[in-house]
Amino acid sequence: MATATATSLASSAAHRRLPPSRSAASSILRAPNRGRLCPGSPSVLRASSSSPSSPQPTAGGDEGEEEEEGRRLSKQSSWEAKDSEGDDYLYRLGKEADNMNIAVGARSGIVDDLFVGNFLGKDSDIVFDYRQKATRTFEYLQGDYYIAPLFLDKVACHIVKNYLAHILTIKIPLILGIWGGKGQGKTFQTELIFRAMGVEPVIMSAGELESEKAGEPGRLIRDRYRTASQVIQNQGKMSVLMINDLDAGVGRFGNTQMTVNNQIVIGTLMNLADNPTRVSIGQKWRESDVTHRVPIIVTGNDFSTLYAPLIRDGRMEKFYWQPGREDIINIVHRMYIKDGLSFEDVSKVVDTFPNQALDFYGALRSRTYDRAILQWVEEIGGHEQLNEKLLKRKKGEELPTFIPPKTTVDALIESGDSLVKEQELIMNSKLSKEYMKNLDD
C-alpha cells in the first residue's frame, strides 16, 4: 500500500512539473545576437550560456544591460535610435505636434528591415510620392503664347532677388503683389513665366483663406510655404508660393465682417515676410530647423482693401499690370494664330472693341462656336439624345465628328457686339435696386 502511494505521488509530481521558464527560452532565442549561429556547430549556442570563458553578470545592473542588449532587433534598428541630442528618436517624433519628416515610414535604412520587407520594394510607403507632389506643373499649356516683356522682367527679377538674398546686402521684399483690372491675364501670364523658367509653384486660392476652424488658413499657408521649401531642398527645383485673389479672401469691402482667420492670415504673411527662414506649423522649435527662403507672389484687383502694414514697401513689392494696346494685340494674335487670322485682322478686332479686358477677346472665340455646336446637337438626334450620346455610349462607340467653324473677323465682331450689349444691359438694369426699392423710402 505504501509503495502504491509513493508511486502515485511521484507520478502526480511529474504531471505538475512546470515547463521551462520564459527567460530561459528567451535566452536561447537571443543567443544568435551574442554568437554567430552555425548550423554545423550546435556548440556555439552553448558557448554563450555555459562557456567558462564568457563573462557572467555579477550585479543586477549588468544583467539588465545584457537583457536590454539582447532585446534589440539589430544594431541599426530605429526603435532604439538616438537623435543628435542623445534623446530617443521616436519619442522626439511623437513629442513634436506635427512631424514634417514624412520620409519616416517603411523605408530602407530608416526602419528595421524586419518591418520593411522586399515584396513591395525597399520603399514600401505607397502614398509617399503622392504626398510629395503638392506643386503645380503646366503641361496643359500647349502652344506658343506671348509673354509681356514688362511682366516677365518684374516676376523674374523678384524670384531671382529672393534666391540671391543671402548674397545681396539689401532689404528684399518677400512678397510680390500683382494687381490690376479684372481679366487682364495676371494669373495666366504668371503661369507662362513659371513654365518658361522651370518653376514648380505651390498655388493657393482665396477660397482657402477661410475655414470653420480658427487658425486653419494661417497654418495652411505655413504648411504650403514649407512644402515649397522642400521642393527646393529635395528636388533641386525653383519653387514659389502663389496666392490668387488675395484681396477677395482678406480684403475689406464696405461693411464686410472681419474674422479671426482674416487676422491670422494677414499676421502669417507679415511674419513670413519678416522671418522667411523660420517657419513653424506647431512643432517644437529646433535650432537646426531652417527653411529655405521661398518667394511669394499674390494677385488681386484692389490692394487698397488690404491691411496697410502688410503692403508696406519692406514686405511687399507692388506691380500694377495694365496691358497696353501692343501687348493686347500680341497676346490675342497668339490666341488666334491657329485660326489663321493675321496680325492686321487681330488689330482690327481689338480696335473695334477698345477698353476691354483680355478675357473678352477669349470669349469672342468661344461665342463663335455656339452656332456650330447647336448644329452638331441637331445632327446627333436633338436635345433629347444628349444624355445617351454624351454619357451612356457603348464601349468603343465614338461621338459624331464635330467640325469647328471657320473663324473670321466678321464673326468675331458679331460675337463682340452681342457681348457688349449684355455688359451694358447688366450695368443699366441694376435689378437689385428694383428688388429693394421699398427699402429706399
XYZ file of C-alpha atoms in Angstrom:
441
model
C 0.000 0.000 0.000
C 2.796 2.385 0.908
C 4.571 1.528 -2.301
C 1.460 2.332 -4.376
C 1.000 5.645 -2.559
C 4.613 6.694 -3.222
C 4.233 5.736 -6.879
C 1.074 7.870 -7.264
C 2.732 10.862 -5.556
C 5.740 10.618 -7.844
C 3.530 10.448 -10.939
C 1.450 13.426 -9.827
C 4.612 15.417 -9.166
C 5.787 14.598 -12.658
C 2.467 15.818 -14.075
C 2.758 19.071 -12.129
C 6.262 19.767 -13.422
C 6.331 23.287 -14.950
C 7.617 23.927 -18.489
C 10.899 25.791 -18.958
C 10.724 29.424 -17.893
C 10.205 32.184 -20.454
C 13.535 33.724 -19.501
C 15.349 30.504 -20.316
C 13.589 30.212 -23.648
C 14.249 33.826 -24.491
C 17.928 33.427 -23.623
C 18.141 30.601 -26.144
C 16.411 32.715 -28.774
C 18.692 35.641 -28.038
C 21.810 33.545 -28.369
C 22.345 34.360 -32.071
C 22.800 38.047 -31.154
C 25.796 37.199 -28.948
C 27.243 34.375 -31.047
C 27.111 33.603 -34.715
C 24.759 30.737 -35.469
C 26.470 27.932 -37.369
C 24.184 25.066 -38.418
C 27.071 22.607 -38.336
C 28.273 23.645 -34.869
C 25.481 23.476 -32.283
C 28.086 24.021 -29.580
C 28.079 27.736 -30.435
C 24.653 28.004 -28.834
C 26.028 26.586 -25.593
C 29.058 28.850 -25.682
C 27.048 31.944 -24.884
C 25.499 30.468 -21.760
C 27.742 27.685 -20.369
C 31.242 28.510 -21.566
C 33.539 29.299 -18.653
C 35.336 31.945 -20.721
C 32.176 34.008 -21.263
C 31.660 36.771 -18.690
C 28.905 36.201 -16.169
C 26.801 39.024 -14.745
C 27.810 39.843 -11.195
C 25.252 42.507 -10.401
C 21.674 43.312 -11.226
C 22.670 46.348 -13.334
C 24.966 44.389 -15.628
C 22.323 41.739 -16.074
C 19.761 44.412 -17.043
C 22.104 45.908 -19.606
C 22.727 42.489 -21.121
C 18.994 41.783 -21.250
C 18.436 45.189 -22.926
C 21.113 44.395 -25.488
C 19.529 41.039 -26.147
C 16.127 42.585 -26.896
C 17.480 44.789 -29.678
C 16.317 43.752 -33.125
C 19.518 44.846 -34.794
C 22.281 47.383 -34.374
C 20.593 49.635 -36.959
C 17.079 49.368 -35.582
C 15.349 52.758 -35.377
C 13.394 51.676 -32.306
C 16.455 52.369 -30.141
C 17.905 55.165 -32.303
C 19.004 58.407 -30.701
C 18.909 61.869 -32.223
C 21.769 64.372 -32.290
C 20.998 65.419 -28.715
C 21.002 61.867 -27.387
C 17.229 61.660 -26.903
C 15.072 58.805 -28.076
C 14.284 59.320 -31.755
C 10.704 58.002 -31.755
C 9.935 59.879 -28.552
C 11.081 63.113 -30.165
C 8.913 62.491 -33.219
C 5.919 61.917 -31.009
C 6.685 64.970 -28.918
C 6.524 67.221 -31.962
C 2.906 68.084 -32.644
C 3.213 67.690 -36.393
C 6.259 65.916 -37.708
C 7.326 67.299 -41.076
C 9.705 64.400 -41.686
C 7.288 62.451 -43.863
C 10.136 60.202 -45.006
C 9.881 58.317 -41.695
C 7.889 55.354 -42.844
C 8.531 51.901 -44.193
C 11.722 52.990 -45.908
C 15.012 51.148 -46.163
C 17.667 52.401 -43.799
C 15.186 54.206 -41.568
C 13.014 51.388 -40.222
C 14.422 47.943 -39.491
C 14.430 45.592 -42.477
C 12.251 43.219 -40.490
C 9.363 45.644 -40.984
C 10.195 46.853 -44.498
C 10.320 43.598 -46.410
C 11.023 43.144 -50.083
C 7.657 42.264 -51.559
C 6.673 45.936 -52.043
C 10.161 47.126 -52.754
C 12.549 48.831 -50.409
C 10.411 51.972 -50.236
C 7.023 50.477 -49.487
C 5.259 53.668 -48.393
C 2.718 53.668 -51.224
C 1.499 57.232 -50.656
C 4.933 58.813 -50.299
C 5.088 60.102 -53.878
C 1.522 61.402 -53.660
C 2.208 63.388 -50.516
C 5.332 64.857 -52.063
C 3.502 66.107 -55.185
C 1.905 69.311 -53.953
C 3.264 71.516 -56.726
C 1.670 72.617 -59.981
C 3.019 71.765 -63.405
C 1.874 73.303 -66.666
C 1.858 70.533 -69.234
C -1.620 71.661 -70.274
C -0.214 74.960 -71.545
C 0.468 73.701 -75.040
C 1.308 76.298 -77.648
C 3.410 79.366 -78.244
C 1.873 82.019 -76.011
C 3.005 85.623 -75.745
C 4.588 86.844 -72.505
C 4.641 90.595 -71.993
C 8.280 91.703 -71.549
C 7.456 94.098 -68.689
C 5.572 91.368 -66.836
C 8.383 88.865 -67.395
C 11.052 91.247 -66.139
C 9.151 92.041 -62.952
C 8.359 88.448 -61.970
C 11.762 87.037 -62.933
C 13.601 89.812 -61.092
C 11.576 89.214 -57.929
C 12.265 85.469 -57.964
C 15.986 85.875 -58.640
C 16.433 88.548 -55.968
C 14.913 86.307 -53.320
C 17.107 83.364 -54.301
C 20.158 85.640 -54.030
C 19.051 87.223 -50.760
C 21.886 85.579 -48.807
C 24.430 87.182 -51.134
C 22.927 90.629 -51.586
C 23.281 93.150 -48.784
C 19.953 94.879 -49.344
C 16.474 94.512 -47.908
C 14.453 92.400 -50.332
C 10.658 92.182 -50.037
C 9.497 88.567 -49.876
C 6.078 89.243 -51.437
C 5.323 90.499 -54.940
C 1.788 91.873 -55.268
C 0.464 91.890 -58.848
C -2.749 93.884 -59.073
C -4.880 95.422 -61.778
C -8.212 95.219 -63.542
C -10.260 92.068 -63.856
C -9.487 89.661 -66.679
C -6.142 91.206 -67.622
C -4.265 87.888 -67.567
C -2.326 88.339 -64.323
C -2.519 84.675 -63.312
C -2.103 83.325 -66.855
C 0.950 85.448 -67.584
C 2.496 84.347 -64.287
C 1.926 80.673 -65.106
C 3.521 81.145 -68.526
C 6.586 82.619 -66.822
C 6.729 79.679 -64.396
C 6.677 77.273 -67.329
C 9.397 79.197 -69.163
C 11.654 79.398 -66.080
C 11.075 75.816 -64.929
C 9.459 76.876 -61.641
C 7.199 74.410 -59.796
C 4.961 76.644 -57.681
C 2.643 75.800 -54.815
C -0.605 77.606 -55.626
C -3.371 78.666 -53.242
C -6.651 80.460 -53.879
C -8.720 82.928 -51.898
C -11.182 80.152 -51.067
C -8.577 78.515 -48.809
C -8.139 81.635 -46.673
C -11.231 80.952 -44.575
C -12.283 77.936 -42.534
C -14.743 76.914 -39.841
C -11.716 76.228 -37.635
C -9.865 79.195 -36.183
C -6.231 79.292 -37.257
C -6.538 76.676 -40.007
C -5.887 79.010 -43.000
C -2.793 80.513 -41.367
C -1.492 77.042 -40.648
C -2.204 76.028 -44.244
C -0.165 78.955 -45.580
C 2.806 77.990 -43.415
C 2.428 74.355 -44.458
C 2.373 75.270 -48.159
C 5.368 77.554 -47.642
C 7.344 74.696 -46.089
C 6.238 72.408 -48.928
C 7.702 74.830 -51.465
C 10.874 74.924 -49.366
C 11.102 71.115 -49.508
C 10.786 71.245 -53.305
C 13.852 73.493 -53.377
C 15.791 71.330 -50.931
C 14.814 67.822 -52.038
C 14.196 68.197 -55.783
C 16.627 70.986 -56.613
C 13.962 72.980 -58.454
C 12.893 76.578 -58.055
C 9.564 76.971 -56.311
C 7.230 79.827 -55.426
C 4.203 80.176 -53.166
C 1.438 81.858 -55.161
C -1.870 83.074 -53.699
C -4.518 84.119 -56.216
C -7.086 86.857 -55.482
C -5.712 87.754 -52.068
C -7.978 90.790 -51.736
C -11.064 88.629 -52.266
C -10.063 86.486 -49.277
C -8.825 89.020 -46.715
C -9.805 92.422 -48.188
C -12.246 94.790 -46.503
C -15.213 95.763 -48.685
C -17.727 98.171 -47.161
C -19.255 96.572 -44.092
C -17.816 93.091 -44.530
C -17.095 91.265 -41.297
C -13.504 90.788 -40.170
C -12.950 87.255 -38.852
C -10.235 85.772 -36.689
C -8.937 83.830 -39.675
C -8.593 87.057 -41.700
C -6.410 88.480 -38.966
C -4.356 85.294 -38.665
C -3.783 85.111 -42.446
C -2.581 88.713 -42.542
C -0.382 88.155 -39.487
C 1.049 84.971 -41.003
C 2.007 86.710 -44.256
C 3.584 89.577 -42.309
C 5.560 87.120 -40.191
C 6.754 85.215 -43.263
C 7.921 88.471 -44.825
C 9.875 89.322 -41.663
C 11.233 85.811 -40.943
C 11.276 83.826 -44.192
C 13.638 81.114 -42.909
C 11.980 80.340 -39.551
C 8.556 78.846 -40.150
C 6.723 76.644 -37.653
C 3.452 74.801 -38.066
C 3.100 73.930 -34.391
C 6.005 71.601 -33.663
C 8.712 72.240 -31.103
C 11.321 74.753 -32.246
C 14.695 73.347 -33.227
C 17.781 75.378 -33.980
C 18.557 73.191 -36.979
C 15.093 73.709 -38.487
C 15.946 76.376 -41.080
C 13.583 76.803 -44.024
C 14.676 77.882 -47.481
C 13.558 81.370 -48.449
C 10.617 80.988 -50.828
C 9.367 83.952 -52.907
C 5.661 84.702 -52.507
C 3.555 86.096 -55.360
C -0.013 87.283 -54.752
C -2.569 88.610 -57.230
C -5.579 90.832 -56.715
C -7.721 93.595 -58.143
C -7.607 96.242 -55.422
C -4.862 96.128 -52.799
C -6.211 99.232 -51.071
C -8.636 96.885 -49.307
C -5.758 95.025 -47.621
C -4.246 95.740 -44.211
C -1.818 98.636 -44.728
C 1.182 97.201 -42.780
C 1.057 94.086 -44.970
C 1.525 96.008 -48.221
C 4.240 98.369 -46.998
C 7.334 98.537 -49.177
C 9.579 96.493 -46.894
C 7.269 93.478 -47.067
C 5.514 93.665 -50.448
C 6.659 94.981 -53.792
C 3.671 96.195 -55.794
C 3.268 95.831 -59.545
C 0.280 97.326 -61.366
C -0.487 95.412 -64.553
C -2.436 97.170 -67.271
C -1.507 95.788 -70.702
C -1.180 98.353 -73.451
C -2.530 98.088 -76.985
C 0.629 96.423 -78.288
C 0.598 93.796 -75.518
C -3.098 93.054 -76.077
C -2.679 92.647 -79.840
C 0.312 90.318 -79.404
C -1.451 88.194 -76.789
C -4.690 87.946 -78.816
C -2.784 87.210 -82.027
C -1.090 84.199 -80.407
C -4.550 83.144 -79.207
C -5.996 83.157 -82.751
C -2.911 82.008 -84.655
C -4.365 78.506 -85.181
C -7.456 80.038 -86.785
C -5.366 81.674 -89.489
C -6.016 85.291 -88.515
C -3.293 87.732 -89.461
C -1.824 90.436 -87.251
C -3.885 93.060 -89.113
C -7.108 91.089 -88.570
C -6.475 90.899 -84.834
C -5.623 94.603 -84.718
C -8.973 95.391 -86.349
C -10.857 93.322 -83.764
C -9.003 94.953 -80.851
C -9.599 98.461 -82.224
C -13.293 97.683 -82.718
C -13.679 96.877 -79.016
C -11.274 99.135 -77.111
C -11.025 99.279 -73.320
C -11.949 95.612 -72.950
C -10.166 93.079 -70.762
C -8.117 90.279 -72.286
C -10.672 87.642 -71.360
C -13.214 89.486 -73.554
C -11.279 88.519 -76.672
C -11.111 84.930 -75.478
C -14.899 84.959 -75.011
C -15.302 86.111 -78.625
C -13.761 82.890 -79.894
C -15.963 80.810 -77.613
C -19.105 82.647 -78.778
C -18.339 81.912 -82.451
C -18.623 78.183 -81.664
C -22.202 78.428 -80.381
C -23.946 78.103 -83.737
C -21.765 75.159 -84.811
C -22.396 73.363 -81.506
C -26.180 73.767 -81.830
C -25.994 72.343 -85.349
C -23.967 69.371 -84.029
C -26.626 68.740 -81.346
C -29.294 68.516 -84.044
C -27.164 66.066 -86.021
C -26.868 63.600 -83.112
C -30.630 63.495 -82.566
C -31.574 66.669 -80.766
C -31.533 67.743 -77.134
C -33.379 64.603 -76.005
C -30.480 62.370 -77.056
C -27.695 64.318 -75.323
C -27.644 62.135 -72.202
C -27.460 58.939 -74.246
C -24.810 60.228 -76.640
C -22.571 62.030 -74.151
C -22.662 59.763 -71.088
C -24.168 56.386 -71.984
C -22.288 55.430 -75.105
C -21.363 51.813 -75.636
C -17.757 50.834 -75.226
C -15.863 51.662 -78.396
C -18.641 53.901 -79.731
C -17.395 57.382 -80.565
C -19.198 60.677 -80.784
C -20.123 62.075 -84.177
C -17.373 64.235 -85.597
C -17.593 67.899 -84.654
C -16.319 70.269 -87.295
C -15.216 73.582 -85.755
C -16.388 76.693 -87.571
C -14.047 78.886 -89.557
C -13.149 81.943 -87.501
C -13.457 85.183 -89.433
C -13.182 88.838 -88.487
C -16.875 89.429 -89.240
C -17.914 86.528 -86.992
C -15.745 87.829 -84.157
C -17.155 91.352 -84.461
C -20.703 89.984 -84.488
C -19.995 87.998 -81.301
C -18.350 91.042 -79.747
C -21.423 93.214 -80.357
C -23.545 90.612 -78.565
C -21.222 90.531 -75.558
C -21.088 94.335 -75.325
C -24.905 94.536 -75.311
C -25.026 92.059 -72.421
C -22.463 94.131 -70.485
C -24.498 97.303 -70.991
C -27.729 95.547 -70.024
C -26.242 94.444 -66.701
C -24.882 97.919 -65.929
C -28.107 99.708 -66.888
C -30.692 97.340 -65.418
C -29.450 97.107 -61.823
C -32.268 94.735 -60.920
C -31.107 94.585 -57.319
C -32.262 98.177 -56.840
C -35.603 97.274 -58.372
C -35.978 94.380 -55.931
C -35.042 96.558 -52.936
C -36.803 99.790 -53.966
C -39.054 99.714 -50.874
C -36.007 99.974 -48.624
C -35.130 103.424 -50.007
C -38.291 105.001 -48.561
